[in-house]
């Protein structure tokens, strides 16, 4: 599954266009490698996503083409979440 689609379906990022922009700016890595929006995501991959002052690390648990809102969280496990302090 494409990275931008996974982020949207899992509801980590609400819109696919936003997911694509963040990925194409080099702010997402899969297993330590910088990823593009078209990069493939597989079960077991570790994604590191940088949103402004927040860094989210998740492990892919499932790849579903469609999910209901309450089941979206089952597609990944949050490994770490950190915040940079703004000065």
Coordinates of N, CA and C in Angstrom, one line a residue:
X1 N 0.9 -1.2 0.0 CA 0.0 0.0 0.0 C 0.9 1.2 0.0
X2 N 0.5 2.3 -0.7 CA 1.2 3.5 -0.8 C 1.2 4.2 0.6
X3 N 2.3 4.9 0.9 CA 2.5 5.5 2.2 C 1.4 6.6 2.4
X4 N 1.1 7.4 1.4 CA 0.1 8.5 1.6 C -1.3 7.9 1.9
X5 N -1.6 6.8 1.2 CA -2.9 6.1 1.4 C -3.0 5.5 2.8
X6 N -1.9 4.8 3.2 CA -1.9 4.2 4.6 C -2.1 5.3 5.7
X7 N -1.4 6.4 5.5 CA -1.6 7.5 6.5 C -3.0 8.0 6.6
X8 N -3.7 8.1 5.4 CA -5.1 8.6 5.4 C -6.0 7.5 5.9
X9 N -5.9 6.3 5.5 CA -6.8 5.2 5.9 C -6.7 4.9 7.4
X10 N -5.5 5.0 7.9 CA -5.2 4.8 9.3 C -5.6 6.0 10.2
X11 N -5.9 7.1 9.5 CA -6.2 8.4 10.1 C -5.1 9.0 11.0
X12 N -3.8 8.6 10.6 CA -2.7 9.3 11.3 C -2.7 10.7 10.8
X13 N -2.9 10.9 9.5 CA -3.1 12.2 8.8 C -4.4 12.2 8.1
X14 N -5.2 13.2 8.3 CA -6.6 13.2 7.9 C -6.8 13.2 6.4
X15 N -5.9 13.9 5.7 CA -6.1 14.1 4.2 C -4.9 13.5 3.5
X16 N -5.2 12.8 2.4 CA -4.2 12.2 1.6 C -3.2 13.3 0.9
X17 N -3.8 14.4 0.6 CA -3.0 15.5 0.0 C -2.0 16.0 1.0
X18 N -2.4 16.1 2.3 CA -1.5 16.6 3.3 C -0.4 15.5 3.6
X19 N -0.8 14.2 3.6 CA 0.1 13.1 3.8 C 1.2 13.2 2.6
X20 N 0.7 13.4 1.4 CA 1.6 13.5 0.3 C 2.6 14.6 0.4
X21 N 2.1 15.8 0.8 CA 3.0 17.0 1.0 C 4.1 16.7 2.0
X22 N 3.7 16.2 3.2 CA 4.6 15.9 4.3 C 5.7 14.9 3.8
X23 N 5.2 13.8 3.1 CA 6.2 12.8 2.7 C 7.1 13.4 1.6
X24 N 6.6 14.2 0.7 CA 7.5 14.7 -0.4 C 8.5 15.8 0.1
X25 N 8.2 16.3 1.3 CA 9.2 17.2 2.0 C 10.3 16.5 2.7
X26 N 10.2 15.1 2.7 CA 11.2 14.3 3.4 C 11.0 14.3 4.9
X27 N 9.8 14.4 5.4 CA 9.6 14.4 6.8 C 9.0 13.1 7.3
X28 N 9.0 12.1 6.5 CA 8.6 10.7 6.9 C 9.7 9.7 6.5
X29 N 10.0 8.8 7.4 CA 10.9 7.7 7.0 C 10.3 6.4 7.3
X30 N 10.7 5.4 6.5 CA 10.2 4.0 6.7 C 11.5 3.2 7.0
X31 N 11.5 2.6 8.1 CA 12.7 1.8 8.5 C 14.0 2.5 8.4
X32 N 14.0 3.8 8.7 CA 15.2 4.6 8.7 C 15.6 5.2 7.4
X33 N 14.8 5.0 6.3 CA 15.0 5.6 5.0 C 14.0 6.6 4.7
X34 N 14.4 7.8 4.2 CA 13.4 8.8 3.9 C 12.5 8.3 2.8
X35 N 11.2 8.5 3.0 CA 10.2 7.9 2.1 C 9.5 9.0 1.3
X36 N 9.0 8.6 0.1 CA 8.2 9.5 -0.7 C 6.7 9.0 -0.5
X37 N 5.8 9.8 -1.0 CA 4.4 9.5 -0.8 C 4.0 8.2 -1.5
X38 N 4.7 7.8 -2.6 CA 4.5 6.6 -3.4 C 5.2 5.4 -2.8
X39 N 6.0 5.6 -1.7 CA 6.7 4.4 -1.2 C 5.7 3.4 -0.7
X40 N 6.1 2.1 -0.8 CA 5.3 1.0 -0.3 C 5.5 0.8 1.2
X41 N 4.3 0.6 1.9 CA 4.3 0.3 3.3 C 4.0 -1.1 3.5
X42 N 4.7 -1.9 4.3 CA 4.4 -3.3 4.6 C 4.1 -3.5 6.1
X43 N 3.5 -4.6 6.5 CA 3.2 -4.9 7.9 C 4.6 -5.1 8.5
X44 N 4.8 -4.5 9.7 CA 6.0 -4.6 10.4 C 6.9 -3.4 10.2
X45 N 6.7 -2.6 9.2 CA 7.5 -1.4 9.0 C 7.4 -0.4 10.1
X46 N 8.4 0.3 10.4 CA 8.4 1.4 11.4 C 8.4 2.7 10.6
X47 N 7.5 3.6 10.9 CA 7.4 4.9 10.3 C 7.7 5.9 11.3
X48 N 8.5 6.9 10.9 CA 8.8 8.1 11.8 C 8.3 9.3 11.0
X49 N 7.3 10.0 11.6 CA 6.7 11.1 11.0 C 6.9 12.4 11.8
X50 N 7.4 13.4 11.1 CA 7.7 14.7 11.8 C 6.7 15.7 11.4
X51 N 5.9 16.1 12.4 CA 4.9 17.2 12.2 C 5.4 18.4 13.0
X52 N 5.9 19.4 12.4 CA 6.3 20.6 13.1 C 7.1 20.2 14.4
X53 N 6.5 20.4 15.6 CA 7.3 20.2 16.8 C 7.0 18.8 17.4
X54 N 6.3 17.9 16.7 CA 5.9 16.6 17.2 C 6.5 15.5 16.3
X55 N 7.1 14.5 16.9 CA 7.7 13.4 16.1 C 6.9 12.1 16.6
X56 N 6.3 11.4 15.6 CA 5.5 10.2 16.0 C 6.2 9.0 15.3
X57 N 6.4 8.0 16.1 CA 7.0 6.7 15.6 C 5.9 5.7 15.7
X58 N 5.5 5.0 14.6 CA 4.5 4.0 14.7 C 5.0 2.7 13.9
X59 N 4.5 1.6 14.4 CA 4.8 0.3 13.7 C 3.5 -0.1 13.0
X60 N 3.6 -0.5 11.7 CA 2.4 -0.9 10.9 C 2.0 -2.3 11.4
X61 N 0.7 -2.4 11.7 CA 0.1 -3.6 12.2 C -0.8 -4.3 11.2
X62 N -1.4 -3.5 10.3 CA -2.3 -4.1 9.3 C -2.5 -3.1 8.2
X63 N -2.8 -3.6 7.0 CA -3.0 -2.8 5.8 C -4.4 -3.1 5.3
X64 N -5.3 -2.1 5.6 CA -6.7 -2.3 5.2 C -7.0 -1.2 4.1
X65 N -7.7 -1.6 3.1 CA -8.1 -0.6 2.0 C -9.0 0.4 2.6
X66 N -9.9 0.0 3.4 CA -10.9 0.9 4.1 C -11.0 0.5 5.5
X67 N -11.2 1.5 6.4 CA -11.5 1.2 7.8 C -12.6 2.2 8.3
X68 N -13.3 1.7 9.4 CA -14.2 2.6 10.1 C -13.3 3.4 11.1
X69 N -13.8 4.6 11.4 CA -13.1 5.4 12.3 C -12.6 4.7 13.6
X70 N -13.5 3.9 14.2 CA -13.1 3.3 15.5 C -12.1 2.1 15.3
X71 N -11.9 1.7 14.0 CA -11.0 0.6 13.8 C -9.7 1.0 13.2
X72 N -9.6 2.3 12.9 CA -8.4 2.9 12.3 C -7.1 2.7 13.1
X73 N -7.3 2.8 14.4 CA -6.2 2.7 15.4 C -5.6 1.3 15.4
X74 N -6.3 0.3 14.9 CA -5.8 -1.1 14.9 C -4.8 -1.3 13.8
X75 N -4.7 -0.3 12.9 CA -3.7 -0.5 11.8 C -2.3 -0.2 12.2
X76 N -2.1 0.4 13.3 CA -0.7 0.7 13.8 C -0.6 0.7 15.3
X77 N 0.7 0.6 15.8 CA 1.0 0.7 17.2 C 1.9 1.9 17.4
X78 N 1.6 2.8 18.3 CA 2.5 3.9 18.5 C 3.7 3.4 19.3
X79 N 4.9 3.6 18.8 CA 6.1 3.2 19.5 C 6.6 4.3 20.4
X80 N 6.6 5.5 19.8 CA 7.1 6.7 20.6 C 6.4 7.9 20.1
X81 N 6.3 8.9 20.9 CA 5.8 10.2 20.6 C 6.6 11.2 21.3
X82 N 7.2 12.2 20.6 CA 8.0 13.2 21.3 C 7.7 14.6 20.8
X83 N 7.9 15.5 21.7 CA 7.7 16.9 21.3 C 8.9 17.8 21.5
X84 N 9.2 18.6 20.5 CA 10.3 19.6 20.7 C 9.7 20.8 21.4
X85 N 10.5 21.3 22.3 CA 10.0 22.5 23.0 C 10.2 23.7 22.2
X86 N 9.2 24.6 22.0 CA 9.4 25.8 21.3 C 9.9 26.9 22.2
X87 N 10.9 27.7 21.8 CA 11.5 28.7 22.7 C 10.9 30.0 22.5

